[in-house]
Amino acid sequence: MTDKETRQTIIGRVLTAATLAAAAMAVPSLGVAQTYQLPRMMNSGELLELYGGKSWRWDEGGGYLHKDGRFTAFVPGKSIANSTYAEGQWSVNDNGVMCFEATWHVGKKTKSDGKCFQHKVLGEAIFQRVLPDGDWYTFRAAKVPLPQNEYAKFSSGDMVTPQAKRLKAAFDR
């Protein structure tokens, strides 16, 4: 390499180093690594607290999740003959899953059916999806749910079992 080529190589390297140094100084230093918290699956204790002893109001009727794992529901019809009640079980696990399985009664006809929901939590927000492949949505945005949150349809106490028992008695006649 000639002296001229050596000088050009050195000048090129110095310019590259100076450019990199200037770019590094232009980026503000945070001083600490930024971390982001991701939602985590809810555990069974959290799910029991969330659902146990709560009534879930639907557009028509509702369900009650007894603290002992029983599930009761009713859906009113235009008459007793086409109203529906259900009796079954609900359960939770440490993978954020709550399921209910029930036998639904319409008159003398019955049908077993169930549904499972998965839950994640981040701070006070709870996200939910219907399994197996539903989209995640905000189930509860804060400790006190917003009116548009599904959890706003839940309330403490049994507002369902009396109606379900009346239907059962009518169907058993």
mmCIF file with all atom_site columns, C-alpha atoms in Angstrom:
data_model
loop_
_atom_site.group_PDB
_atom_site.id
_atom_site.type_symbol
_atom_site.label_atom_id
_atom_site.label_alt_id
_atom_site.label_comp_id
_atom_site.label_asym_id
_atom_site.label_entity_id
_atom_site.label_seq_id
_atom_site.pdbx_PDB_ins_code
_atom_site.Cartn_x
_atom_site.Cartn_y
_atom_site.Cartn_z
_atom_site.occupancy
_atom_site.B_iso_or_equiv
_atom_site.pdbx_formal_charge
_atom_site.auth_seq_id
_atom_site.auth_comp_id
_atom_site.auth_asym_id
_atom_site.auth_atom_id
_atom_site.pdbx_PDB_model_num
ATOM 1   C CA . MET A 1 1   ? 0.000   0.000   0.000  1.00 0.00 ? 1   MET A CA 1
ATOM 2   C CA . THR A 1 2   ? 1.332   3.448   -0.879 1.00 0.00 ? 2   THR A CA 1
ATOM 3   C CA . ASP A 1 3   ? 1.563   6.327   1.578  1.00 0.00 ? 3   ASP A CA 1
ATOM 4   C CA . LYS A 1 4   ? -1.384  8.007   -0.150 1.00 0.00 ? 4   LYS A CA 1
ATOM 5   C CA . GLU A 1 5   ? -3.541  4.851   0.149  1.00 0.00 ? 5   GLU A CA 1
ATOM 6   C CA . THR A 1 6   ? -2.557  4.450   3.806  1.00 0.00 ? 6   THR A CA 1
ATOM 7   C CA . ARG A 1 7   ? -3.507  8.070   4.564  1.00 0.00 ? 7   ARG A CA 1
ATOM 8   C CA . GLN A 1 8   ? -6.888  7.631   2.780  1.00 0.00 ? 8   GLN A CA 1
ATOM 9   C CA . THR A 1 9   ? -7.574  4.421   4.742  1.00 0.00 ? 9   THR A CA 1
ATOM 10  C CA . ILE A 1 10  ? -6.722  6.111   8.042  1.00 0.00 ? 10  ILE A CA 1
ATOM 11  C CA . ILE A 1 11  ? -8.831  9.191   7.172  1.00 0.00 ? 11  ILE A CA 1
ATOM 12  C CA . GLY A 1 12  ? -11.731 6.895   6.165  1.00 0.00 ? 12  GLY A CA 1
ATOM 13  C CA . ARG A 1 13  ? -11.524 5.013   9.463  1.00 0.00 ? 13  ARG A CA 1
ATOM 14  C CA . VAL A 1 14  ? -11.322 8.247   11.481 1.00 0.00 ? 14  VAL A CA 1
ATOM 15  C CA . LEU A 1 15  ? -14.369 9.657   9.660  1.00 0.00 ? 15  LEU A CA 1
ATOM 16  C CA . THR A 1 16  ? -16.297 6.424   10.241 1.00 0.00 ? 16  THR A CA 1
ATOM 17  C CA . ALA A 1 17  ? -15.394 6.439   13.940 1.00 0.00 ? 17  ALA A CA 1
ATOM 18  C CA . ALA A 1 18  ? -16.345 10.116  14.257 1.00 0.00 ? 18  ALA A CA 1
ATOM 19  C CA . THR A 1 19  ? -19.687 9.499   12.519 1.00 0.00 ? 19  THR A CA 1
ATOM 20  C CA . LEU A 1 20  ? -20.469 6.568   14.823 1.00 0.00 ? 20  LEU A CA 1
ATOM 21  C CA . ALA A 1 21  ? -19.478 8.586   17.901 1.00 0.00 ? 21  ALA A CA 1
ATOM 22  C CA . ALA A 1 22  ? -21.676 11.515  16.831 1.00 0.00 ? 22  ALA A CA 1
ATOM 23  C CA . ALA A 1 23  ? -24.620 9.173   16.213 1.00 0.00 ? 23  ALA A CA 1
ATOM 24  C CA . ALA A 1 24  ? -24.171 7.554   19.610 1.00 0.00 ? 24  ALA A CA 1
ATOM 25  C CA . MET A 1 25  ? -24.136 10.946  21.328 1.00 0.00 ? 25  MET A CA 1
ATOM 26  C CA . ALA A 1 26  ? -27.310 11.994  19.483 1.00 0.00 ? 26  ALA A CA 1
ATOM 27  C CA . VAL A 1 27  ? -29.271 9.111   21.071 1.00 0.00 ? 27  VAL A CA 1
ATOM 28  C CA . PRO A 1 28  ? -30.242 9.995   24.651 1.00 0.00 ? 28  PRO A CA 1
ATOM 29  C CA . SER A 1 29  ? -28.970 7.593   27.232 1.00 0.00 ? 29  SER A CA 1
ATOM 30  C CA . LEU A 1 30  ? -31.715 6.114   29.400 1.00 0.00 ? 30  LEU A CA 1
ATOM 31  C CA . GLY A 1 31  ? -29.261 5.035   32.038 1.00 0.00 ? 31  GLY A CA 1
ATOM 32  C CA . VAL A 1 32  ? -31.317 1.882   32.704 1.00 0.00 ? 32  VAL A CA 1
ATOM 33  C CA . ALA A 1 33  ? -32.754 -0.780  30.501 1.00 0.00 ? 33  ALA A CA 1
ATOM 34  C CA . GLN A 1 34  ? -36.453 -0.253  29.875 1.00 0.00 ? 34  GLN A CA 1
ATOM 35  C CA . THR A 1 35  ? -38.606 -3.266  30.715 1.00 0.00 ? 35  THR A CA 1
ATOM 36  C CA . TYR A 1 36  ? -42.170 -4.004  29.742 1.00 0.00 ? 36  TYR A CA 1
ATOM 37  C CA . GLN A 1 37  ? -44.469 -6.180  31.775 1.00 0.00 ? 37  GLN A CA 1
ATOM 38  C CA . LEU A 1 38  ? -46.554 -8.694  29.855 1.00 0.00 ? 38  LEU A CA 1
ATOM 39  C CA . PRO A 1 39  ? -49.944 -10.009 30.953 1.00 0.00 ? 39  PRO A CA 1
ATOM 40  C CA . ARG A 1 40  ? -49.719 -13.275 32.891 1.00 0.00 ? 40  ARG A CA 1
ATOM 41  C CA . MET A 1 41  ? -52.191 -16.114 33.196 1.00 0.00 ? 41  MET A CA 1
ATOM 42  C CA . MET A 1 42  ? -54.467 -15.842 36.213 1.00 0.00 ? 42  MET A CA 1
ATOM 43  C CA . ASN A 1 43  ? -54.177 -18.616 38.798 1.00 0.00 ? 43  ASN A CA 1
ATOM 44  C CA . SER A 1 44  ? -57.015 -20.686 40.230 1.00 0.00 ? 44  SER A CA 1
ATOM 45  C CA . GLY A 1 45  ? -57.230 -18.634 43.440 1.00 0.00 ? 45  GLY A CA 1
ATOM 46  C CA . GLU A 1 46  ? -57.659 -15.408 41.479 1.00 0.00 ? 46  GLU A CA 1
ATOM 47  C CA . LEU A 1 47  ? -60.322 -16.991 39.277 1.00 0.00 ? 47  LEU A CA 1
ATOM 48  C CA . LEU A 1 48  ? -62.214 -18.390 42.282 1.00 0.00 ? 48  LEU A CA 1
ATOM 49  C CA . GLU A 1 49  ? -62.246 -14.904 43.805 1.00 0.00 ? 49  GLU A CA 1
ATOM 50  C CA . LEU A 1 50  ? -63.316 -13.346 40.496 1.00 0.00 ? 50  LEU A CA 1
ATOM 51  C CA . TYR A 1 51  ? -66.252 -15.709 39.857 1.00 0.00 ? 51  TYR A CA 1
ATOM 52  C CA . GLY A 1 52  ? -67.224 -17.529 43.073 1.00 0.00 ? 52  GLY A CA 1
ATOM 53  C CA . GLY A 1 53  ? -70.570 -16.450 44.507 1.00 0.00 ? 53  GLY A CA 1
ATOM 54  C CA . LYS A 1 54  ? -71.321 -14.160 41.541 1.00 0.00 ? 54  LYS A CA 1
ATOM 55  C CA . SER A 1 55  ? -74.338 -13.831 39.264 1.00 0.00 ? 55  SER A CA 1
ATOM 56  C CA . TRP A 1 56  ? -73.672 -13.155 35.586 1.00 0.00 ? 56  TRP A CA 1
ATOM 57  C CA . ARG A 1 57  ? -76.471 -11.163 33.928 1.00 0.00 ? 57  ARG A CA 1
ATOM 58  C CA . TRP A 1 58  ? -77.069 -11.941 30.266 1.00 0.00 ? 58  TRP A CA 1
ATOM 59  C CA . ASP A 1 59  ? -79.235 -10.048 27.786 1.00 0.00 ? 59  ASP A CA 1
ATOM 60  C CA . GLU A 1 60  ? -81.921 -12.540 28.805 1.00 0.00 ? 60  GLU A CA 1
ATOM 61  C CA . GLY A 1 61  ? -81.498 -14.506 32.030 1.00 0.00 ? 61  GLY A CA 1
ATOM 62  C CA . GLY A 1 62  ? -78.174 -15.282 33.601 1.00 0.00 ? 62  GLY A CA 1
ATOM 63  C CA . GLY A 1 63  ? -75.924 -17.744 35.364 1.00 0.00 ? 63  GLY A CA 1
ATOM 64  C CA . TYR A 1 64  ? -74.783 -18.166 38.952 1.00 0.00 ? 64  TYR A CA 1
ATOM 65  C CA . LEU A 1 65  ? -71.389 -19.589 39.877 1.00 0.00 ? 65  LEU A CA 1
ATOM 66  C CA . HIS A 1 66  ? -71.836 -21.113 43.332 1.00 0.00 ? 66  HIS A CA 1
ATOM 67  C CA . LYS A 1 67  ? -68.752 -21.016 45.562 1.00 0.00 ? 67  LYS A CA 1
ATOM 68  C CA . ASP A 1 68  ? -68.901 -24.829 45.865 1.00 0.00 ? 68  ASP A CA 1
ATOM 69  C CA . GLY A 1 69  ? -68.444 -25.310 42.090 1.00 0.00 ? 69  GLY A CA 1
ATOM 70  C CA . ARG A 1 70  ? -72.085 -25.722 41.069 1.00 0.00 ? 70  ARG A CA 1
ATOM 71  C CA . PHE A 1 71  ? -73.428 -23.722 38.134 1.00 0.00 ? 71  PHE A CA 1
ATOM 72  C CA . THR A 1 72  ? -77.089 -22.706 37.742 1.00 0.00 ? 72  THR A CA 1
ATOM 73  C CA . ALA A 1 73  ? -78.621 -20.719 34.891 1.00 0.00 ? 73  ALA A CA 1
ATOM 74  C CA . PHE A 1 74  ? -81.951 -19.700 33.439 1.00 0.00 ? 74  PHE A CA 1
ATOM 75  C CA . VAL A 1 75  ? -83.174 -18.040 30.250 1.00 0.00 ? 75  VAL A CA 1
ATOM 76  C CA . PRO A 1 76  ? -86.786 -16.856 30.220 1.00 0.00 ? 76  PRO A CA 1
ATOM 77  C CA . GLY A 1 77  ? -88.948 -17.596 27.210 1.00 0.00 ? 77  GLY A CA 1
ATOM 78  C CA . LYS A 1 78  ? -92.261 -16.182 26.057 1.00 0.00 ? 78  LYS A CA 1
ATOM 79  C CA . SER A 1 79  ? -93.853 -18.870 28.213 1.00 0.00 ? 79  SER A CA 1
ATOM 80  C CA . ILE A 1 80  ? -92.719 -21.385 30.817 1.00 0.00 ? 80  ILE A CA 1
ATOM 81  C CA . ALA A 1 81  ? -92.829 -24.107 28.161 1.00 0.00 ? 81  ALA A CA 1
ATOM 82  C CA . ASN A 1 82  ? -90.042 -22.481 26.137 1.00 0.00 ? 82  ASN A CA 1
ATOM 83  C CA . SER A 1 83  ? -87.992 -21.133 29.040 1.00 0.00 ? 83  SER A CA 1
ATOM 84  C CA . THR A 1 84  ? -84.686 -22.810 29.900 1.00 0.00 ? 84  THR A CA 1
ATOM 85  C CA . TYR A 1 85  ? -82.796 -23.657 33.065 1.00 0.00 ? 85  TYR A CA 1
ATOM 86  C CA . ALA A 1 86  ? -79.430 -25.341 33.535 1.00 0.00 ? 86  ALA A CA 1
ATOM 87  C CA . GLU A 1 87  ? -77.633 -27.189 36.302 1.00 0.00 ? 87  GLU A CA 1
ATOM 88  C CA . GLY A 1 88  ? -74.002 -28.178 36.196 1.00 0.00 ? 88  GLY A CA 1
ATOM 89  C CA . GLN A 1 89  ? -70.494 -27.470 37.432 1.00 0.00 ? 89  GLN A CA 1
ATOM 90  C CA . TRP A 1 90  ? -67.842 -24.832 36.933 1.00 0.00 ? 90  TRP A CA 1
ATOM 91  C CA . SER A 1 91  ? -64.113 -25.161 37.509 1.00 0.00 ? 91  SER A CA 1
ATOM 92  C CA . VAL A 1 92  ? -60.857 -23.236 37.229 1.00 0.00 ? 92  VAL A CA 1
ATOM 93  C CA . ASN A 1 93  ? -57.175 -24.082 36.820 1.00 0.00 ? 93  ASN A CA 1
ATOM 94  C CA . ASP A 1 94  ? -53.788 -22.397 37.127 1.00 0.00 ? 94  ASP A CA 1
ATOM 95  C CA . ASN A 1 95  ? -53.584 -21.835 33.350 1.00 0.00 ? 95  ASN A CA 1
ATOM 96  C CA . GLY A 1 96  ? -56.114 -19.007 33.587 1.00 0.00 ? 96  GLY A CA 1
ATOM 97  C CA . VAL A 1 97  ? -59.027 -21.202 32.498 1.00 0.00 ? 97  VAL A CA 1
ATOM 98  C CA . MET A 1 98  ? -62.600 -21.143 33.829 1.00 0.00 ? 98  MET A CA 1
ATOM 99  C CA . CYS A 1 99  ? -65.065 -23.657 32.373 1.00 0.00 ? 99  CYS A CA 1
ATOM 100 C CA . PHE A 1 100 ? -68.680 -24.468 32.979 1.00 0.00 ? 100 PHE A CA 1
ATOM 101 C CA . GLU A 1 101 ? -70.544 -27.567 31.845 1.00 0.00 ? 101 GLU A CA 1
ATOM 102 C CA . ALA A 1 102 ? -74.286 -27.895 32.376 1.00 0.00 ? 102 ALA A CA 1
ATOM 103 C CA . THR A 1 103 ? -77.377 -29.782 31.348 1.00 0.00 ? 103 THR A CA 1
ATOM 104 C CA . TRP A 1 104 ? -79.895 -27.369 29.865 1.00 0.00 ? 104 TRP A CA 1
ATOM 105 C CA . HIS A 1 105 ? -83.598 -28.165 30.241 1.00 0.00 ? 105 HIS A CA 1
ATOM 106 C CA . VAL A 1 106 ? -86.472 -26.976 28.041 1.00 0.00 ? 106 VAL A CA 1
ATOM 107 C CA . GLY A 1 107 ? -89.609 -28.769 29.140 1.00 0.00 ? 107 GLY A CA 1
ATOM 108 C CA . LYS A 1 108 ? -88.730 -32.488 29.136 1.00 0.00 ? 108 LYS A CA 1
ATOM 109 C CA . LYS A 1 109 ? -85.878 -32.053 26.637 1.00 0.00 ? 109 LYS A CA 1
ATOM 110 C CA . THR A 1 110 ? -82.255 -31.765 27.788 1.00 0.00 ? 110 THR A CA 1
ATOM 111 C CA . LYS A 1 111 ? -78.952 -30.911 26.198 1.00 0.00 ? 111 LYS A CA 1
ATOM 112 C CA . SER A 1 112 ? -75.461 -30.829 27.722 1.00 0.00 ? 112 SER A CA 1
ATOM 113 C CA . ASP A 1 113 ? -73.275 -27.916 26.783 1.00 0.00 ? 113 ASP A CA 1
ATOM 114 C CA . GLY A 1 114 ? -70.327 -25.987 28.138 1.00 0.00 ? 114 GLY A CA 1
ATOM 115 C CA . LYS A 1 115 ? -67.855 -23.255 27.479 1.00 0.00 ? 115 LYS A CA 1
ATOM 116 C CA . CYS A 1 116 ? -64.340 -22.351 28.606 1.00 0.00 ? 116 CYS A CA 1
ATOM 117 C CA . PHE A 1 117 ? -62.714 -18.943 28.967 1.00 0.00 ? 117 PHE A CA 1
ATOM 118 C CA . GLN A 1 118 ? -59.031 -18.110 29.417 1.00 0.00 ? 118 GLN A CA 1
ATOM 119 C CA . HIS A 1 119 ? -57.878 -15.114 31.472 1.00 0.00 ? 119 HIS A CA 1
ATOM 120 C CA . LYS A 1 120 ? -54.734 -12.978 31.656 1.00 0.00 ? 120 LYS A CA 1
ATOM 121 C CA . VAL A 1 121 ? -54.052 -10.138 34.062 1.00 0.00 ? 121 VAL A CA 1
ATOM 122 C CA . LEU A 1 122 ? -51.871 -7.034  33.827 1.00 0.00 ? 122 LEU A CA 1
ATOM 123 C CA . GLY A 1 123 ? -52.118 -4.747  36.833 1.00 0.00 ? 123 GLY A CA 1
ATOM 124 C CA . GLU A 1 124 ? -55.839 -4.378  37.518 1.00 0.00 ? 124 GLU A CA 1
ATOM 125 C CA . ALA A 1 125 ? -56.860 -5.152  33.923 1.00 0.00 ? 125 ALA A CA 1
ATOM 126 C CA . ILE A 1 126 ? -58.146 -8.617  33.067 1.00 0.00 ? 126 ILE A CA 1
ATOM 127 C CA . PHE A 1 127 ? -58.246 -9.926  29.505 1.00 0.00 ? 127 PHE A CA 1
ATOM 128 C CA . GLN A 1 128 ? -60.424 -12.844 28.421 1.00 0.00 ? 128 GLN A CA 1
ATOM 129 C CA . ARG A 1 129 ? -61.029 -15.027 25.398 1.00 0.00 ? 129 ARG A CA 1
ATOM 130 C CA . VAL A 1 130 ? -63.345 -17.913 24.608 1.00 0.00 ? 130 VAL A CA 1
ATOM 131 C CA . LEU A 1 131 ? -61.431 -21.151 24.115 1.00 0.00 ? 131 LEU A CA 1
ATOM 132 C CA . PRO A 1 132 ? -60.189 -22.703 21.974 1.00 0.00 ? 132 PRO A CA 1
ATOM 133 C CA . ASP A 1 133 ? -59.332 -19.813 19.652 1.00 0.00 ? 133 ASP A CA 1
ATOM 134 C CA . GLY A 1 134 ? -61.342 -16.686 20.470 1.00 0.00 ? 134 GLY A CA 1
ATOM 135 C CA . ASP A 1 135 ? -59.854 -13.209 20.272 1.00 0.00 ? 135 ASP A CA 1
ATOM 136 C CA . TRP A 1 136 ? -58.604 -11.553 23.458 1.00 0.00 ? 136 TRP A CA 1
ATOM 137 C CA . TYR A 1 137 ? -60.710 -8.663  24.751 1.00 0.00 ? 137 TYR A CA 1
ATOM 138 C CA . THR A 1 138 ? -60.784 -6.482  27.867 1.00 0.00 ? 138 THR A CA 1
ATOM 139 C CA . PHE A 1 139 ? -62.933 -8.315  30.415 1.00 0.00 ? 139 PHE A CA 1
ATOM 140 C CA . ARG A 1 140 ? -62.300 -5.814  33.216 1.00 0.00 ? 140 ARG A CA 1
ATOM 141 C CA . ALA A 1 141 ? -60.280 -2.627  32.636 1.00 0.00 ? 141 ALA A CA 1
ATOM 142 C CA . ALA A 1 142 ? -59.877 -1.712  36.319 1.00 0.00 ? 142 ALA A CA 1
ATOM 143 C CA . LYS A 1 143 ? -60.907 -2.837  39.825 1.00 0.00 ? 143 LYS A CA 1
ATOM 144 C CA . VAL A 1 144 ? -64.202 -1.065  39.202 1.00 0.00 ? 144 VAL A CA 1
ATOM 145 C CA . PRO A 1 145 ? -65.257 -2.276  35.734 1.00 0.00 ? 145 PRO A CA 1
ATOM 146 C CA . LEU A 1 146 ? -66.273 0.156   33.033 1.00 0.00 ? 146 LEU A CA 1
ATOM 147 C CA . PRO A 1 147 ? -69.888 -0.207  31.831 1.00 0.00 ? 147 PRO A CA 1
ATOM 148 C CA . GLN A 1 148 ? -68.713 -1.656  28.509 1.00 0.00 ? 148 GLN A CA 1
ATOM 149 C CA . ASN A 1 149 ? -66.622 -4.371  30.231 1.00 0.00 ? 149 ASN A CA 1
ATOM 150 C CA . GLU A 1 150 ? -68.205 -7.821  30.403 1.00 0.00 ? 150 GLU A CA 1
ATOM 151 C CA . TYR A 1 151 ? -67.345 -7.987  34.103 1.00 0.00 ? 151 TYR A CA 1
ATOM 152 C CA . ALA A 1 152 ? -69.803 -5.125  34.726 1.00 0.00 ? 152 ALA A CA 1
ATOM 153 C CA . LYS A 1 153 ? -72.517 -7.772  34.192 1.00 0.00 ? 153 LYS A CA 1
ATOM 154 C CA . PHE A 1 154 ? -71.354 -9.650  37.311 1.00 0.00 ? 154 PHE A CA 1
ATOM 155 C CA . SER A 1 155 ? -72.670 -8.977  40.800 1.00 0.00 ? 155 SER A CA 1
ATOM 156 C CA . SER A 1 156 ? -72.289 -10.634 44.183 1.00 0.00 ? 156 SER A CA 1
ATOM 157 C CA . GLY A 1 157 ? -75.087 -12.903 45.307 1.00 0.00 ? 157 GLY A CA 1
ATOM 158 C CA . ASP A 1 158 ? -77.451 -15.399 43.729 1.00 0.00 ? 158 ASP A CA 1
ATOM 159 C CA . MET A 1 159 ? -79.980 -13.725 41.456 1.00 0.00 ? 159 MET A CA 1
ATOM 160 C CA . VAL A 1 160 ? -80.505 -16.839 39.335 1.00 0.00 ? 160 VAL A CA 1
ATOM 161 C CA . THR A 1 161 ? -81.255 -19.976 41.366 1.00 0.00 ? 161 THR A CA 1
ATOM 162 C CA . PRO A 1 162 ? -84.791 -18.958 42.480 1.00 0.00 ? 162 PRO A CA 1
ATOM 163 C CA . GLN A 1 163 ? -85.912 -18.558 38.839 1.00 0.00 ? 163 GLN A CA 1
ATOM 164 C CA . ALA A 1 164 ? -84.196 -21.812 37.822 1.00 0.00 ? 164 ALA A CA 1
ATOM 165 C CA . LYS A 1 165 ? -85.900 -23.674 40.689 1.00 0.00 ? 165 LYS A CA 1
ATOM 166 C CA . ARG A 1 166 ? -89.315 -22.332 39.641 1.00 0.00 ? 166 ARG A CA 1
ATOM 167 C CA . LEU A 1 167 ? -88.739 -23.536 36.086 1.00 0.00 ? 167 LEU A CA 1
ATOM 168 C CA . LYS A 1 168 ? -87.529 -26.932 37.295 1.00 0.00 ? 168 LYS A CA 1
ATOM 169 C CA . ALA A 1 169 ? -90.634 -27.331 39.470 1.00 0.00 ? 169 ALA A CA 1
ATOM 170 C CA . ALA A 1 170 ? -92.878 -26.363 36.531 1.00 0.00 ? 170 ALA A CA 1
ATOM 171 C CA . PHE A 1 171 ? -91.118 -28.828 34.199 1.00 0.00 ? 171 PHE A CA 1
ATOM 172 C CA . ASP A 1 172 ? -91.337 -31.644 36.791 1.00 0.00 ? 172 ASP A CA 1
ATOM 173 C CA . ARG A 1 173 ? -95.153 -31.399 37.016 1.00 0.00 ? 173 ARG A CA 1
#
